[in-house]
XYZ file of C-alpha atoms in Angstrom:
562
model
C 123.022 91.112 56.553
C 121.966 91.841 60.167
C 125.160 90.181 61.372
C 124.676 91.128 65.014
C 120.919 91.439 65.512
C 119.990 88.384 63.469
C 122.570 86.106 65.054
C 120.593 83.187 66.495
C 117.337 84.578 65.112
C 116.623 81.852 62.592
C 113.671 80.460 64.499
C 110.789 81.812 66.487
C 110.735 81.429 70.293
C 110.903 77.813 71.415
C 107.926 75.992 72.807
C 107.730 75.484 76.583
C 110.230 72.896 77.754
C 112.092 72.905 74.422
C 115.848 72.664 74.519
C 117.627 74.647 71.801
C 119.559 72.221 69.628
C 121.487 74.511 67.319
C 121.838 78.074 66.075
C 119.533 77.835 63.081
C 120.128 81.343 61.739
C 121.432 81.466 58.217
C 125.169 81.955 57.985
C 125.313 82.163 54.201
C 126.211 85.483 52.640
C 122.834 87.194 52.145
C 121.505 88.974 49.113
C 121.470 92.761 48.986
C 118.389 94.395 50.525
C 117.149 95.449 47.086
C 118.533 94.957 43.567
C 118.986 98.654 42.884
C 120.476 99.512 46.279
C 124.240 100.031 46.252
C 126.686 102.046 48.292
C 125.260 104.395 50.949
C 121.691 103.616 49.867
C 122.229 99.941 50.625
C 123.674 100.802 54.038
C 120.611 102.883 54.857
C 118.279 100.070 53.819
C 120.241 97.612 55.907
C 120.067 99.895 58.930
C 116.326 100.332 58.399
C 115.755 96.566 58.095
C 117.787 95.926 61.243
C 115.772 98.497 63.168
C 112.492 96.985 62.024
C 113.591 93.452 62.869
C 114.777 94.487 66.335
C 111.424 96.160 66.906
C 109.642 92.942 65.830
C 111.834 90.853 68.145
C 110.899 93.067 71.086
C 107.223 92.586 70.270
C 107.751 88.822 69.972
C 109.350 88.806 73.433
C 106.119 90.374 74.760
C 103.962 87.874 72.783
C 102.533 90.756 70.751
C 102.514 88.895 67.462
C 99.691 90.880 65.833
C 101.531 94.125 66.521
C 104.730 92.622 65.086
C 103.010 91.793 61.777
C 103.072 95.255 60.121
C 106.628 95.779 61.338
C 107.802 92.532 59.740
C 105.863 93.252 56.560
C 107.687 96.573 56.290
C 111.008 94.804 56.928
C 110.138 92.302 54.182
C 109.721 95.164 51.692
C 113.165 96.485 52.632
C 114.901 93.074 52.590
C 112.753 90.748 50.447
C 115.434 88.070 50.130
C 116.248 87.711 53.828
C 114.895 84.272 54.910
C 114.764 85.041 58.625
C 112.263 87.865 58.029
C 109.989 85.518 56.083
C 110.401 82.943 58.864
C 109.385 85.384 61.613
C 106.576 86.766 59.492
C 105.285 83.224 58.963
C 105.369 82.646 62.715
C 103.472 85.877 63.441
C 100.837 85.042 60.810
C 100.447 81.559 62.294
C 99.886 83.045 65.757
C 97.310 85.364 64.185
C 95.488 82.312 62.730
C 96.235 83.421 59.151
C 97.325 79.969 58.106
C 97.425 80.281 54.325
C 99.641 83.371 54.470
C 101.813 81.736 57.144
C 102.410 78.761 54.856
C 103.442 81.096 52.025
C 105.968 82.894 54.234
C 107.446 79.695 55.658
C 107.686 78.244 52.137
C 109.547 81.362 50.987
C 111.854 81.178 54.007
C 112.572 77.536 53.197
C 113.283 78.371 49.553
C 115.764 81.080 50.587
C 117.329 79.000 53.372
C 116.754 75.253 52.734
C 118.899 74.252 55.725
C 116.846 75.982 58.422
C 115.332 73.050 60.274
C 113.002 75.264 62.338
C 111.290 76.651 59.244
C 110.344 73.115 58.251
C 109.218 72.327 61.791
C 106.909 75.349 62.073
C 105.547 74.690 58.600
C 104.520 71.278 59.946
C 102.914 72.960 62.963
C 100.819 75.207 60.683
C 99.640 72.211 58.665
C 98.890 70.364 61.920
C 96.676 73.196 63.096
C 94.701 72.969 59.866
C 94.340 69.168 60.217
C 96.329 68.734 56.982
C 97.998 65.588 58.259
C 99.743 64.479 55.057
C 101.323 67.907 54.525
C 102.333 68.086 58.202
C 104.023 64.674 58.000
C 105.913 65.712 54.880
C 107.132 68.915 56.568
C 108.224 67.149 59.757
C 109.960 64.335 57.857
C 111.886 66.893 55.791
C 113.792 67.790 58.978
C 115.569 64.439 59.143
C 118.044 64.892 56.260
C 119.283 68.078 57.977
C 120.279 66.306 61.198
C 118.587 65.917 64.567
C 114.985 67.127 64.352
C 113.424 69.737 66.640
C 112.826 68.237 70.072
C 109.144 67.243 69.777
C 109.077 66.347 66.072
C 109.009 62.628 66.858
C 106.021 63.099 69.172
C 104.104 65.170 66.624
C 104.901 62.709 63.849
C 103.734 59.857 66.067
C 100.423 61.607 66.654
C 100.053 62.326 62.920
C 100.747 58.725 61.940
C 98.266 57.544 64.551
C 95.587 59.806 63.054
C 96.267 58.103 59.724
C 95.925 54.689 61.318
C 99.615 53.851 60.723
C 100.281 52.341 64.140
C 103.641 50.865 63.133
C 105.178 54.232 62.259
C 103.390 55.921 65.151
C 104.951 53.412 67.548
C 108.423 53.962 66.074
C 108.156 57.749 66.406
C 106.856 57.738 69.982
C 109.548 55.288 71.049
C 112.180 57.586 69.534
C 110.627 60.556 71.340
C 110.856 58.653 74.630
C 114.562 58.121 74.042
C 114.934 61.915 74.156
C 112.485 62.855 76.941
C 111.592 59.675 78.858
C 110.132 61.737 81.700
C 107.343 63.132 79.488
C 104.102 61.563 80.751
C 102.180 62.509 77.589
C 104.493 60.290 75.532
C 103.785 57.298 77.730
C 100.078 58.038 77.342
C 100.399 58.142 73.544
C 102.360 54.894 73.603
C 99.652 53.277 75.751
C 96.999 54.333 73.232
C 98.988 52.793 70.385
C 99.333 49.535 72.329
C 95.594 49.606 72.990
C 94.820 49.997 69.299
C 97.096 47.082 68.399
C 95.710 44.732 71.045
C 98.830 44.735 73.232
C 96.888 44.928 76.480
C 99.696 44.284 78.958
C 102.036 46.805 77.331
C 99.226 49.369 77.313
C 98.666 48.848 81.040
C 102.396 49.312 81.735
C 102.437 52.611 79.857
C 99.255 53.903 81.508
C 100.840 53.046 84.875
C 104.006 54.911 83.861
C 101.871 57.881 82.853
C 100.243 57.997 86.295
C 103.571 57.602 88.112
C 105.210 60.396 86.125
C 102.276 62.726 86.754
C 102.885 62.202 90.456
C 106.657 62.584 90.149
C 108.493 65.426 91.786
C 108.445 68.330 89.302
C 111.800 69.511 90.624
C 113.313 66.168 89.600
C 111.851 66.471 86.112
C 113.312 69.975 85.835
C 116.695 68.583 86.926
C 116.443 65.947 84.192
C 115.734 68.681 81.667
C 118.685 70.713 82.971
C 120.917 67.650 82.671
C 119.755 67.068 79.106
C 120.661 70.688 78.306
C 124.081 70.263 79.924
C 124.709 67.170 77.785
C 123.882 69.102 74.612
C 126.178 71.923 75.694
C 129.045 69.513 76.420
C 129.231 70.426 80.123
C 130.304 67.049 81.484
C 130.987 68.252 85.045
C 127.493 69.746 85.209
C 126.040 66.471 83.882
C 127.771 64.453 86.606
C 126.689 66.880 89.346
C 123.040 66.732 88.305
C 123.192 62.962 87.864
C 124.537 62.500 91.400
C 121.919 64.908 92.757
C 119.088 62.868 91.225
C 120.583 59.513 92.131
C 120.984 60.522 95.779
C 117.350 61.581 96.224
C 115.227 59.795 98.835
C 112.841 58.245 98.413
C 113.860 57.225 94.932
C 111.278 57.514 92.189
C 111.608 54.491 89.849
C 110.432 56.415 86.769
C 112.921 59.212 87.466
C 115.683 56.630 87.930
C 114.748 55.005 84.627
C 114.589 58.338 82.796
C 117.938 59.367 84.317
C 119.649 56.173 83.177
C 118.063 56.292 79.740
C 119.146 59.871 79.021
C 122.697 59.153 80.187
C 122.947 55.917 78.182
C 121.548 57.518 75.040
C 124.326 60.091 75.185
C 127.137 57.624 75.812
C 127.456 57.949 79.606
C 127.105 54.211 80.101
C 128.984 53.892 83.394
C 126.902 56.680 84.930
C 123.680 55.189 83.512
C 124.085 51.656 84.858
C 123.313 52.319 88.536
C 120.059 54.268 88.078
C 118.873 51.682 85.546
C 119.680 48.880 87.974
C 117.696 50.689 90.684
C 114.771 51.192 88.279
C 114.776 47.493 87.323
C 114.835 46.451 90.983
C 112.006 48.832 91.912
C 109.916 47.911 88.847
C 110.523 44.159 88.415
C 107.728 43.905 85.840
C 108.922 46.829 83.704
C 110.030 45.614 80.296
C 111.632 48.955 79.415
C 113.715 49.085 82.595
C 115.207 45.601 82.080
C 115.683 46.088 78.343
C 117.486 49.423 78.657
C 119.575 48.062 81.514
C 120.590 45.096 79.357
C 121.625 47.331 76.448
C 123.661 49.554 78.761
C 125.426 46.613 80.392
C 126.269 45.262 76.925
C 128.013 48.567 76.171
C 129.981 48.156 79.402
C 130.879 44.563 78.381
C 129.275 43.197 81.559
C 128.135 40.210 79.554
C 126.633 38.008 82.266
C 124.666 40.877 83.840
C 123.506 42.060 80.410
C 122.301 38.569 79.527
C 120.314 38.323 82.775
C 118.614 41.689 82.195
C 117.783 40.920 78.570
C 116.452 37.487 79.464
C 114.127 39.158 81.974
C 112.968 41.540 79.223
C 112.287 38.557 76.931
C 110.387 36.851 79.740
C 108.174 39.937 80.033
C 107.687 40.273 76.257
C 108.688 37.013 74.551
C 107.974 38.203 71.017
C 109.564 41.651 71.206
C 112.204 42.377 68.573
C 114.494 44.464 70.787
C 115.690 42.098 73.518
C 115.676 39.077 71.201
C 117.939 40.815 68.695
C 120.155 42.204 71.483
C 120.568 38.755 73.027
C 121.379 37.385 69.577
C 124.169 39.938 69.151
C 125.489 39.075 72.605
C 125.500 35.349 71.772
C 127.168 35.966 68.403
C 129.982 37.760 70.215
C 130.402 34.737 72.473
C 130.260 32.272 69.552
C 127.115 30.692 71.007
C 125.610 30.091 67.581
C 122.751 27.799 68.542
C 121.464 30.213 71.189
C 121.938 33.116 68.781
C 119.865 31.285 66.174
C 116.947 30.822 68.586
C 116.901 34.540 69.441
C 117.279 35.544 65.781
C 114.341 33.333 64.831
C 112.208 35.186 67.372
C 113.461 38.535 66.107
C 112.652 37.445 62.565
C 109.081 36.618 63.582
C 108.768 40.137 65.023
C 110.235 41.739 61.883
C 110.035 39.263 59.005
C 111.598 41.540 56.424
C 114.559 42.891 58.385
C 117.593 42.226 56.132
C 120.096 42.584 58.973
C 118.392 39.856 60.992
C 118.155 37.596 57.935
C 121.839 38.086 57.118
C 122.895 37.490 60.720
C 120.676 34.413 60.959
C 122.199 33.007 57.775
C 125.682 33.655 59.123
C 124.893 31.896 62.398
C 123.423 28.886 60.605
C 126.693 28.662 58.696
C 128.712 28.956 61.928
C 126.607 26.117 63.330
C 127.491 24.045 60.229
C 123.976 24.158 58.867
C 124.706 25.658 55.453
C 121.473 24.341 53.957
C 119.401 26.416 56.436
C 121.641 29.439 55.886
C 121.085 29.725 52.136
C 117.366 30.729 52.029
C 117.911 33.351 54.767
C 120.803 34.868 52.852
C 118.939 34.765 49.548
C 116.054 36.703 51.136
C 118.474 39.215 52.693
C 120.000 39.864 49.259
C 116.569 40.285 47.690
C 115.518 42.871 50.275
C 118.842 44.710 50.481
C 120.889 44.009 47.343
C 123.413 46.760 48.086
C 124.834 45.032 51.175
C 127.866 42.910 50.176
C 127.979 40.765 53.328
C 125.157 38.292 52.499
C 126.763 37.594 49.095
C 130.016 36.603 50.817
C 128.317 34.368 53.359
C 126.044 32.762 50.784
C 129.011 31.900 48.584
C 130.637 30.252 51.614
C 127.421 28.383 52.398
C 127.246 26.906 48.886
C 130.923 25.991 49.193
C 130.197 24.140 52.440
C 127.497 22.239 50.529
C 130.108 21.427 47.834
C 127.913 23.280 45.360
C 130.813 25.144 43.769
C 128.855 26.180 40.682
C 126.294 28.130 42.744
C 129.045 29.466 44.996
C 130.750 30.790 41.859
C 127.508 32.286 40.565
C 126.871 34.227 43.803
C 130.476 35.451 43.866
C 130.119 36.676 40.282
C 126.894 38.517 41.176
C 128.703 40.175 44.067
C 131.671 41.161 41.884
C 129.333 42.687 39.315
C 127.587 44.792 41.965
C 130.743 45.610 43.953
C 133.570 45.724 41.373
C 136.089 47.403 43.681
C 135.882 44.738 46.417
C 138.834 42.376 46.287
C 137.010 39.801 48.361
C 134.621 38.960 45.510
C 137.508 38.519 43.075
C 139.042 36.089 45.550
C 135.769 34.174 45.887
C 135.459 33.809 42.103
C 139.029 32.547 41.922
C 138.488 30.246 44.868
C 135.388 28.633 43.359
C 137.083 28.233 39.961
C 139.930 26.563 41.807
C 137.458 24.278 43.591
C 136.102 23.350 40.165
C 139.657 22.524 39.001
C 139.811 25.511 36.628
C 143.147 26.800 37.938
C 144.210 28.707 34.823
C 140.963 30.703 34.915
C 141.248 31.202 38.665
C 144.691 32.839 38.701
C 143.741 36.276 37.217
C 140.935 36.639 39.769
C 143.233 35.672 42.639
C 145.840 38.184 41.467
C 143.230 40.910 41.026
C 141.919 40.292 44.540
C 145.250 41.295 46.095
C 145.655 44.192 43.694
C 142.371 45.586 44.986
C 143.074 44.619 48.598
C 146.742 44.066 49.422
C 145.877 42.929 52.976
C 143.602 40.082 51.826
C 145.372 37.051 53.302
C 143.168 34.536 51.497
C 143.964 36.190 48.165
C 147.724 35.794 48.653
C 147.180 32.204 49.762
C 145.148 31.440 46.638
C 147.776 32.966 44.356
C 150.405 30.903 46.177
C 148.378 27.695 45.878
C 147.827 28.113 42.121
C 151.481 29.004 41.529
C 152.494 25.932 43.518
C 150.293 23.744 41.319
C 151.861 25.310 38.207
C 155.369 24.532 39.448
C 156.215 28.228 39.931
C 157.686 27.627 43.360
C 159.574 30.896 43.907
C 156.471 32.949 43.088
C 154.338 30.652 45.245
C 156.738 31.122 48.160
C 156.628 34.909 47.769
C 152.809 34.921 47.876
C 152.654 32.695 50.943
C 155.248 34.870 52.675
C 153.109 37.964 51.999
C 150.130 36.231 53.572
C 152.146 35.190 56.629
C 153.508 38.717 57.046
C 149.907 39.944 57.315
C 148.759 37.102 59.588
C 151.614 35.154 61.255
C 149.140 32.459 62.409
C 147.653 31.843 58.947
C 147.541 28.057 58.456
C 147.464 28.075 54.645
C 150.460 30.394 54.443
C 152.521 28.345 56.933
C 151.713 25.113 55.117
C 152.385 26.657 51.695
C 155.768 28.035 52.747
C 156.873 24.596 53.916
C 155.689 22.902 50.717
C 157.287 25.520 48.476
C 160.633 25.254 50.277
C 160.592 21.439 49.977
C 159.917 21.703 46.233
C 162.719 24.259 45.906
C 164.991 21.725 47.638
C 165.721 24.233 50.393
C 165.284 21.492 52.952
C 166.926 23.081 56.000
C 164.799 26.206 55.566
C 161.740 23.987 55.151
C 162.497 22.166 58.414
C 162.944 25.470 60.247
C 159.729 26.964 58.808
C 157.659 23.866 59.558
C 158.964 23.477 63.109
C 158.248 27.172 63.657
C 154.636 26.721 62.469
C 153.782 23.553 64.424
C 153.323 25.190 67.890
C 150.532 27.375 66.468
C 148.892 24.386 64.709
C 149.905 21.279 66.698
C 147.144 19.048 65.276
C 147.743 19.818 61.578
C 148.950 16.508 60.020
C 150.308 17.963 56.768
C 153.069 19.822 58.606
C 154.447 16.480 59.766
C 154.108 14.929 56.303
C 156.107 17.763 54.718
C 158.572 17.633 57.608
C 159.149 13.920 57.043
C 159.840 14.624 53.349
C 162.379 17.326 54.233
C 164.164 15.085 56.772
C 164.351 12.260 54.224
C 166.060 14.595 51.756
C 168.464 15.690 54.487
C 169.275 12.038 55.279
C 167.913 12.206 58.838
C 165.884 8.990 58.756
C 165.197 8.907 62.507
C 163.507 12.336 62.526
C 161.794 11.504 59.236
C 160.304 8.379 60.851
C 159.167 10.345 63.912
C 157.503 12.977 61.730
C 155.880 10.290 59.583
C 154.519 8.502 62.655
C 153.058 11.750 63.974
C 151.460 12.379 60.591
C 149.849 8.931 60.637
C 148.533 9.479 64.177
C 146.987 12.892 63.436
C 145.640 11.766 60.084
C 143.917 8.792 61.693
C 142.279 11.126 64.218
C 141.085 13.355 61.385
C 139.340 10.582 59.461
C 138.026 8.733 62.524
């Protein structure tokens, strides 16, 4: 219905400064204008409804909402099941301060077209105007499952949460709004008020200062930022780069504009183009937490690790207890295997957000990497309690108990994981591995075999099957399992060692010598290779090489136990 006129008409005119995010008109096949209308009669009704709607649109364009009301009401009688008519009628009633009727029309539009994000947004606006904060919040939040919300939803939600006294959610919403329009001075003002209410005096001062600077900023530059944001949404990369260069080349440079420019580019994946303006902003505003923090995040994306660390450290210096830079530094240190430094940052991040399961899981993992399994276990237990549907903490906790030689608890955690995640081969392996550690090899084998049935690329699973088969004297089957593991990971130590041992037991001594000598360059300090090599040389009658291999085994073994 109204295929041409109604195209793109799913929402009322956008607010000043709003950037259209999508065509929100309904594209579903509409109902007939009226149940009894068929054939030529239906065509006439459709034509009449189209004429009325076009007339209403013209009145909307002239801001004559009261005059559009009777026209839309007539259109509604002709096409009662057309959601866009109810939507526009709701908008006109809202503008006419007839809030109760506006709510009814927007609710009907939402019922007929549940996916129209703008209907939900304007329903929230109507509730806002009536100071019905709870209803407004519900309407705004209902946008999120449909995708990106209307441009100022985060700001309006932040204000609504603040009216309720929920400063934590208000802060989250305003910060998200600033990610979209960092040049908006009113957002910085709202953020400053939130910081004031929560006793964060220095942060409040920074945001009030930013508010003042942005009010004095060149309005042409702010318009260019808005144009660039539009170009990003429209996928016009060349236009984005042109506008970016235009802003970056301005003299004198405005630090807030530079920061907003870099932030918008980084948020949309233009990290290389974002780095320079963010660096300029950080240099011009050496005490700006946001400038250093956003620069650090951007440099991390560009894998400029040393520069990113310096920027994030400066952000931590400015706000030692802030979650953002502490968690970002932790991730950076994890990537560099700097576990002890990662732990210190994660502990700070945990203080900022005590119940964050991701931080708890990562902290537990880093404790384990630092060979402090005892400290890892309570972190992982808490992570599982808060987020039981994440398999990773179960895996790490099982490993932590194994490091503590507490195989019974390691088995218990693995069993809990397998019960919750039955299709994950890794948990089947862990059950088999812990049973094997407890000497229950017969019980372990079915779990090991199931692990590679569920996940054929699980190297550890093939190794475990091979190890159990080797213990059972099933050398050919053990060799086949170890060879599968080595085919997946040619540097796998267990597979290389198992292949050598299986070949020795199969009395295929020349093949064993070749396999072991092939493995040694990748693992030159592994003593067992030389022990098995000495056994193979003895069987081949080469006593000199057997003695050399045995001596090397003794040397490496002594170093291991020293």
